[in-house]
mmCIF file of C-alpha atoms in Angstrom:
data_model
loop_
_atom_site.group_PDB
_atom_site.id
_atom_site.type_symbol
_atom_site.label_atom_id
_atom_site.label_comp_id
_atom_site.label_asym_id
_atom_site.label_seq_id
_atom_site.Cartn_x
_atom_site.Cartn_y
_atom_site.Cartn_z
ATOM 1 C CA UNK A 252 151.550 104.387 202.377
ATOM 2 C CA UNK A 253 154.600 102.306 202.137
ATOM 3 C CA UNK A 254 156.575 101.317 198.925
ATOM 4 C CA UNK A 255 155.333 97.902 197.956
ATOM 5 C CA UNK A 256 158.108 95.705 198.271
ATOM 6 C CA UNK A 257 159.672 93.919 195.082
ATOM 7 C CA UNK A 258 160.392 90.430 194.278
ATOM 8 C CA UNK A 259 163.889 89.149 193.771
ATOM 9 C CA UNK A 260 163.202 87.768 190.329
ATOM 10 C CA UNK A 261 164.454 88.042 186.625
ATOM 11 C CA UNK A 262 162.781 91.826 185.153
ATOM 12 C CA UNK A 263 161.184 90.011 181.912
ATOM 13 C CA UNK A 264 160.492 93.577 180.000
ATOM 14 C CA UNK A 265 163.792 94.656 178.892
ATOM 15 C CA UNK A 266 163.017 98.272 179.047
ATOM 16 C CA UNK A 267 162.483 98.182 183.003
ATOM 17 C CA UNK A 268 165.567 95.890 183.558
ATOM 18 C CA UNK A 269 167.733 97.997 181.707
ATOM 19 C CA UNK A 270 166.219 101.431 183.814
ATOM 20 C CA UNK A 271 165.878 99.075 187.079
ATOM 21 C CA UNK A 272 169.819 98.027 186.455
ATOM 22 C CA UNK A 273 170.862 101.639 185.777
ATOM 23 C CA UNK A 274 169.659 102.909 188.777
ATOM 24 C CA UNK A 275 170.520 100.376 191.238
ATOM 25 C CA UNK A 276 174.070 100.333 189.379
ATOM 26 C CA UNK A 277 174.695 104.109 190.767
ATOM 27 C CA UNK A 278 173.459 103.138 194.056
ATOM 28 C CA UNK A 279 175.808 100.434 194.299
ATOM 29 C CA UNK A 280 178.702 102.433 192.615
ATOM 30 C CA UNK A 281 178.058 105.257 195.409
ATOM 31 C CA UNK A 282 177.464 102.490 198.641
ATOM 32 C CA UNK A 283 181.114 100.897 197.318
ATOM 33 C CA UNK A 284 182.514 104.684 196.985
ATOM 34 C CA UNK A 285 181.146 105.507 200.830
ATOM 35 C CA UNK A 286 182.195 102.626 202.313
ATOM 36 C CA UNK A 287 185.634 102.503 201.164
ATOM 37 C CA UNK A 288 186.369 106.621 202.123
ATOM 38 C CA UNK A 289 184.342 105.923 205.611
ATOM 39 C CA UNK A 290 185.573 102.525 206.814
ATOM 40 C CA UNK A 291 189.243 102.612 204.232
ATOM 41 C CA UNK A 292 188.588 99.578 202.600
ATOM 42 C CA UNK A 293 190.198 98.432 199.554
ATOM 43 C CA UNK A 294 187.619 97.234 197.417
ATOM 44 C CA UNK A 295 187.888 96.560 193.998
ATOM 45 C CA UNK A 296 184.092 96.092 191.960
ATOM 46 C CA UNK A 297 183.824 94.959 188.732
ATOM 47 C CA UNK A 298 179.902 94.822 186.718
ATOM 48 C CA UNK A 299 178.915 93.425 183.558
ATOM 49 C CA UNK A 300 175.538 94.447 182.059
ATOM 50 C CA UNK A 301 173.264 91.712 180.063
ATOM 51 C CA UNK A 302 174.905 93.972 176.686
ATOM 52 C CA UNK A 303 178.131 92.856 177.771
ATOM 53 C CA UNK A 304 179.026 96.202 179.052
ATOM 54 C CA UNK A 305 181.755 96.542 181.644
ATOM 55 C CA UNK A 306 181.736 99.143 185.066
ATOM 56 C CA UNK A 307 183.920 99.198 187.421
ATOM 57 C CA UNK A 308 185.007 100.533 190.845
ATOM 58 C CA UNK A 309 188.589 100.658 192.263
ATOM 59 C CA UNK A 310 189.730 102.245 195.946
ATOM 60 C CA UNK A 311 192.086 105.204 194.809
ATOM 61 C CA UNK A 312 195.282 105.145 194.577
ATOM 62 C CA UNK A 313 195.237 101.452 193.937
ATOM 63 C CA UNK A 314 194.664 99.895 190.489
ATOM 64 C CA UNK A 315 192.314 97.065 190.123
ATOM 65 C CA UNK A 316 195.526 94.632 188.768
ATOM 66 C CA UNK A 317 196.629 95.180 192.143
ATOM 67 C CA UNK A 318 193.425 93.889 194.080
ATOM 68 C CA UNK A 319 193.070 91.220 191.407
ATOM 69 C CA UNK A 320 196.804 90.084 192.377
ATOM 70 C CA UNK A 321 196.116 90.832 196.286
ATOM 71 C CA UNK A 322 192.627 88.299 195.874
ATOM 72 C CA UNK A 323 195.206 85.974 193.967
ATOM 73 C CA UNK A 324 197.800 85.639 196.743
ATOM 74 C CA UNK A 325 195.176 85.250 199.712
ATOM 75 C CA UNK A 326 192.997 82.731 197.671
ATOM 76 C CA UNK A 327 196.288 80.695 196.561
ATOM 77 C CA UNK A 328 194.668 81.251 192.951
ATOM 78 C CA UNK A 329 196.591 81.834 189.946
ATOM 79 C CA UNK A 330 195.100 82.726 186.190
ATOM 80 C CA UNK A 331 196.900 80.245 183.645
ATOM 81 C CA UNK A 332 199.131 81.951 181.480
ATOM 82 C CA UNK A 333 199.057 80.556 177.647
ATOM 83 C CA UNK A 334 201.564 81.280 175.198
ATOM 84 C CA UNK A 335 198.821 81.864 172.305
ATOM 85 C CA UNK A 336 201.058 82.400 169.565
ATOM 86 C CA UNK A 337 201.156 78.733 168.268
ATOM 87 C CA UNK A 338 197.494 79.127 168.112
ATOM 88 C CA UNK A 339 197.374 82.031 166.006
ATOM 89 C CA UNK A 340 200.103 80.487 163.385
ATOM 90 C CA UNK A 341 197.736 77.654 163.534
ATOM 91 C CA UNK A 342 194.755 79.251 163.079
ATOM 92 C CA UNK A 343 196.479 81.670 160.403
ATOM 93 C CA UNK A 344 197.974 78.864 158.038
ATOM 94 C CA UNK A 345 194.348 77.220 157.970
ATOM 95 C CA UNK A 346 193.256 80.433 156.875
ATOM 96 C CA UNK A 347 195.783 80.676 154.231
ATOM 97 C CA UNK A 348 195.086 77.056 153.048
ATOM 98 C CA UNK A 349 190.966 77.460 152.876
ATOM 99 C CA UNK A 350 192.081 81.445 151.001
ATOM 100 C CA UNK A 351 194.046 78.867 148.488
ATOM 101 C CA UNK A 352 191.400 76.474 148.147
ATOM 102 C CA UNK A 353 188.544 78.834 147.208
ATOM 103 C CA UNK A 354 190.990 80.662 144.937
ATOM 104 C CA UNK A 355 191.523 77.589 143.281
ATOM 105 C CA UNK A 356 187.814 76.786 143.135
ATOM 106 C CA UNK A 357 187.266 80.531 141.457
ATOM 107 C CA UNK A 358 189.659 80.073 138.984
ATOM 108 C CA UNK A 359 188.292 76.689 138.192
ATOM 109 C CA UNK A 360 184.613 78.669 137.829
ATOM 110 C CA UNK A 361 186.060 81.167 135.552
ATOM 111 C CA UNK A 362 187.559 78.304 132.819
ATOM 112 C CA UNK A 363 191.670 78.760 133.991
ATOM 113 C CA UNK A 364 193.846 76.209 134.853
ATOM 114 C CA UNK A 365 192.158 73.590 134.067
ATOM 115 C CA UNK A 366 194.602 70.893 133.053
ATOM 116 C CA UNK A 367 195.286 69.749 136.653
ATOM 117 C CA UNK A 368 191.642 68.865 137.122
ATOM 118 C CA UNK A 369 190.239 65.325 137.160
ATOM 119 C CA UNK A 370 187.538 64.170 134.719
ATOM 120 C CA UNK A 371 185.429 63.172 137.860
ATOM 121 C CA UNK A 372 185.852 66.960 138.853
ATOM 122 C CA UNK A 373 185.102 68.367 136.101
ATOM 123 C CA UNK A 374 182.159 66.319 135.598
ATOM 124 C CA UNK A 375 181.237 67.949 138.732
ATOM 125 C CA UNK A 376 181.888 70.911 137.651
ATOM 126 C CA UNK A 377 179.856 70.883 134.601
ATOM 127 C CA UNK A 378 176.830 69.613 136.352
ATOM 128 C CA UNK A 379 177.563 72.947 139.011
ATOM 129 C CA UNK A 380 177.705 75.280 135.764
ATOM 130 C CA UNK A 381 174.698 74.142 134.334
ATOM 131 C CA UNK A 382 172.879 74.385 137.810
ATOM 132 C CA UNK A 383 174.108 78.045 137.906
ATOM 133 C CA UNK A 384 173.185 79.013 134.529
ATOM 134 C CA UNK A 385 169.551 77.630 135.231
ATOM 135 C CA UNK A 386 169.373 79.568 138.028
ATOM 136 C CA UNK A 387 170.186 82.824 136.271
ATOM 137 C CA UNK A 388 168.082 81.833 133.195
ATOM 138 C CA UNK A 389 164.807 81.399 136.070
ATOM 139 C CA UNK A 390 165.934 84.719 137.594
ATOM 140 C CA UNK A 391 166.014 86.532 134.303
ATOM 141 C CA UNK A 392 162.544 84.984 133.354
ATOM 142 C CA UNK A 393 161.393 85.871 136.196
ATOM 143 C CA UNK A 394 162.277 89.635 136.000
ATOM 144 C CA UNK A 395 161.266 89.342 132.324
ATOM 145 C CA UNK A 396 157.522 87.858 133.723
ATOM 146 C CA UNK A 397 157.397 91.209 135.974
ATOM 147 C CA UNK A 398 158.352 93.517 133.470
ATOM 148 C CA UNK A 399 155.725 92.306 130.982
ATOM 149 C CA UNK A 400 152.919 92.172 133.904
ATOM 150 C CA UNK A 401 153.459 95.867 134.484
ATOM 151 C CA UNK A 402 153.783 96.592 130.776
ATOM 152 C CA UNK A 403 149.840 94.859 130.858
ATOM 153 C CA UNK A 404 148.822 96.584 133.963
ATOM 154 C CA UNK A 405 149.957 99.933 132.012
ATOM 155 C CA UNK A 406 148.004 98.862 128.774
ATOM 156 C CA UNK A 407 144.719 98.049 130.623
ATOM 157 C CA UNK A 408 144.768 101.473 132.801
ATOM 158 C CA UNK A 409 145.295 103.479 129.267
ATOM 159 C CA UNK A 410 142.390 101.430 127.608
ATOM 160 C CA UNK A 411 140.164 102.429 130.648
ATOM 161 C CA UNK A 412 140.960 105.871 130.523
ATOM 162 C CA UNK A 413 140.876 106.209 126.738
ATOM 163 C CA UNK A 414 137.335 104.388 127.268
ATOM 164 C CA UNK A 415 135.919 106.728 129.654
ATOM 165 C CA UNK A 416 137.018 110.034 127.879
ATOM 166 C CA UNK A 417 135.282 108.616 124.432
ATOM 167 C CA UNK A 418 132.349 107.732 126.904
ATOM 168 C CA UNK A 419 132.317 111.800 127.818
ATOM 169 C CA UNK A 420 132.956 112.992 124.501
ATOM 170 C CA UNK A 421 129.764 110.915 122.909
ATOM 171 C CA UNK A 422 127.606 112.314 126.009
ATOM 172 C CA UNK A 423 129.021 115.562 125.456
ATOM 173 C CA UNK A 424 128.884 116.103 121.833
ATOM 174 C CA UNK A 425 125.629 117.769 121.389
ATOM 175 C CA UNK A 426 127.051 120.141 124.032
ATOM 176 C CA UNK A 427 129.955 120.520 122.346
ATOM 177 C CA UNK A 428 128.148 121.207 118.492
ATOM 178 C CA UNK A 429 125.632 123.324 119.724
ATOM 179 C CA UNK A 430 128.843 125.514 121.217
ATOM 180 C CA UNK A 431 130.777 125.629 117.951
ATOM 181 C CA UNK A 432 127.659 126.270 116.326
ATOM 182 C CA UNK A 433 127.310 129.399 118.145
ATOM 183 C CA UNK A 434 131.096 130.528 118.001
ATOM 184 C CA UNK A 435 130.736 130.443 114.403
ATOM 185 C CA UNK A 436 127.238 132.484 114.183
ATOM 186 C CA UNK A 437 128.795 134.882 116.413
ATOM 187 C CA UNK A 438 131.593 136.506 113.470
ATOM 188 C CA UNK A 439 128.303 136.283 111.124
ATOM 189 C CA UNK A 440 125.790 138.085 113.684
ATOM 190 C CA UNK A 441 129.216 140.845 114.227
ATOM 191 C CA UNK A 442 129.645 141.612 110.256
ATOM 192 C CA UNK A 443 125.669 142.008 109.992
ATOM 193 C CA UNK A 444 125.359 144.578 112.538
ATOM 194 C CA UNK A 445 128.650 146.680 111.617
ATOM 195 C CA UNK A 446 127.158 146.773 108.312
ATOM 196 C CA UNK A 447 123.650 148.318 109.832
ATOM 197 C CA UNK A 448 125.966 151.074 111.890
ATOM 198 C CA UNK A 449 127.717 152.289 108.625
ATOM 199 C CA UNK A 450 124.367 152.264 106.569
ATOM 200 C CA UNK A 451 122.956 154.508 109.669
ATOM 201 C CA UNK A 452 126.192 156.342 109.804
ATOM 202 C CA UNK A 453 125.340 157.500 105.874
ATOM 203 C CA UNK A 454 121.889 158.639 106.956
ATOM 204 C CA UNK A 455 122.493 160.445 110.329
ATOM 205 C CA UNK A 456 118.984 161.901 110.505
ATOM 206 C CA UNK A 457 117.218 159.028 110.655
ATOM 207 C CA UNK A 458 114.950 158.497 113.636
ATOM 208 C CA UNK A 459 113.315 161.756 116.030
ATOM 209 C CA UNK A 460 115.401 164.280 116.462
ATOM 210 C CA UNK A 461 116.046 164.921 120.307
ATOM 211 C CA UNK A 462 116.097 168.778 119.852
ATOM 212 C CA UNK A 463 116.194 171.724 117.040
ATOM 213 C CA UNK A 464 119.845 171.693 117.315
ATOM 214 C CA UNK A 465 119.544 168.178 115.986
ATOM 215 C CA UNK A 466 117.734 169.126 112.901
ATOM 216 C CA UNK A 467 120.414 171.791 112.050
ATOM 217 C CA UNK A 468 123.022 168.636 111.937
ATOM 218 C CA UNK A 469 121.697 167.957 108.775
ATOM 219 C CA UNK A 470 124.477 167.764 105.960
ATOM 220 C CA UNK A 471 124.396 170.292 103.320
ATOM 221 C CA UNK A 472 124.781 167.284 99.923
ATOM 222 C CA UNK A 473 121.060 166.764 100.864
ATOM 223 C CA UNK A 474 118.623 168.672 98.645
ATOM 224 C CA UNK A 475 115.938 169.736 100.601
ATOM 225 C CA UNK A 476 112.456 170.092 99.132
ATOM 226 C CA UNK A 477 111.622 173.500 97.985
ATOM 227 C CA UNK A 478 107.970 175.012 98.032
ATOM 228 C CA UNK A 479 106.021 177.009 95.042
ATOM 229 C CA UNK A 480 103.350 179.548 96.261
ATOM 230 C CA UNK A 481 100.315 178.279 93.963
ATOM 231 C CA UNK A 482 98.357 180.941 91.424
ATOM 232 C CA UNK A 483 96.516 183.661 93.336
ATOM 233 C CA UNK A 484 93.170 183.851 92.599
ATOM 234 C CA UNK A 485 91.911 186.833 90.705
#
């Protein structure tokens, strides 16, 4: 199948007419090249992109000032030549006069020279002054307004959190008693029993004996029970 063929019409997505004008730019670029080397032809191309950006194309060796002047002198058409330096001193001493002017206006802002004003002026400039300083006093409110709005915000996230952890603690207390409860029977329960190991300590025979070797563990300090043979019987 065939290409489909194109219309000749504005690209309205600006993505594909900047790729569709890139492309067809080199082919143009490289038909201009190929026909001026094949056929010597002095052609001289100049293209502007939709960004303002400039490509051109000149037959070598000439420059494109020379095909511009060659078009010039076969058309009979001649670009005007203005002197534009009265322009610029024009342009440049209204500059200097409107730099003068708002100087003059700053200084008048700032309270200086003020004896060459006009009362009308400075009526003026009164009613300017005060419009200024209730601008900044609104502005400074303002930021004041969303300073103290935050400052709330702040307050009412502690008071929620403070809330919830006494909520836990009061659910949690009985938990929490019956556990230091126990931490403190537990140095009680300790002293009670090492108090049973060095009464058994003192009295080491306590208890069965595992074997006769046992028994002979006894300690001497003991008196041991000593047996009388009864009367004999005559």
């Amino acid at each position: 199948m065939g290409r489909g063929k194109i219309p000749i019409k504005r690209i309205e997505n600006q993505t594909t007419r900047q790729v569709t004008f890139s492309k067809r730019r080199q082919g143009l670029l490289k038909k201009t090249h190929e026909l001026s080397v094949l056929c010597d032809a002095q052609i001289g191309l100049i293209i502007f992109s939709s960004t303002g950006k400039m490509c051109q194309y000149c037959t070598e060796p000439l420059r494109m000032e020379q095909i511009i002047e060659r078009y010039q002198k076969v058309t009979g058409t001649r670009i005007p030549e203005h002197d534009s330096r009265e322009q610029l001193y024009t342009e440049l001493a209204m500059l200097r006069k409107e730099t003068r002017r708002l100087q003059l206006s700053m200084r008048r802002y700032t309270g200086e020279d003020m004896t060459t004003i006009p009362f009308e002026e400075l009526t003026q400039l009164e009613h300017d002054l005060e419009r200024s300083v209730n601008k900044v006093r609104d502005r400074k409110n303002e930021l004041l307004q969303q300073q103290l709005d935050n400052l709330r915000r702040k307050e009412r996230l502690l008071e929620e959190e403070n809330n919830n952890m006494y909520r836990w603690i009061h659910e949690h207390r009985a938990a929490l008693e019956y556990q230091q409860a126990a931490m403190e029977a537990k140095p009680a329960e300790h002293h009670h029993q090492h108090e049973q190991h060095q009464v058994l300590d003192q009295f080491p025979f306590c208890g069965e004996p595992s074997s006769v070797l046992q028994l002979a563990t006894i300690p001497p300090q003991l008196h041991p029970y000593h047996l009388q043979l009864a009367q004999p019987n005559l």
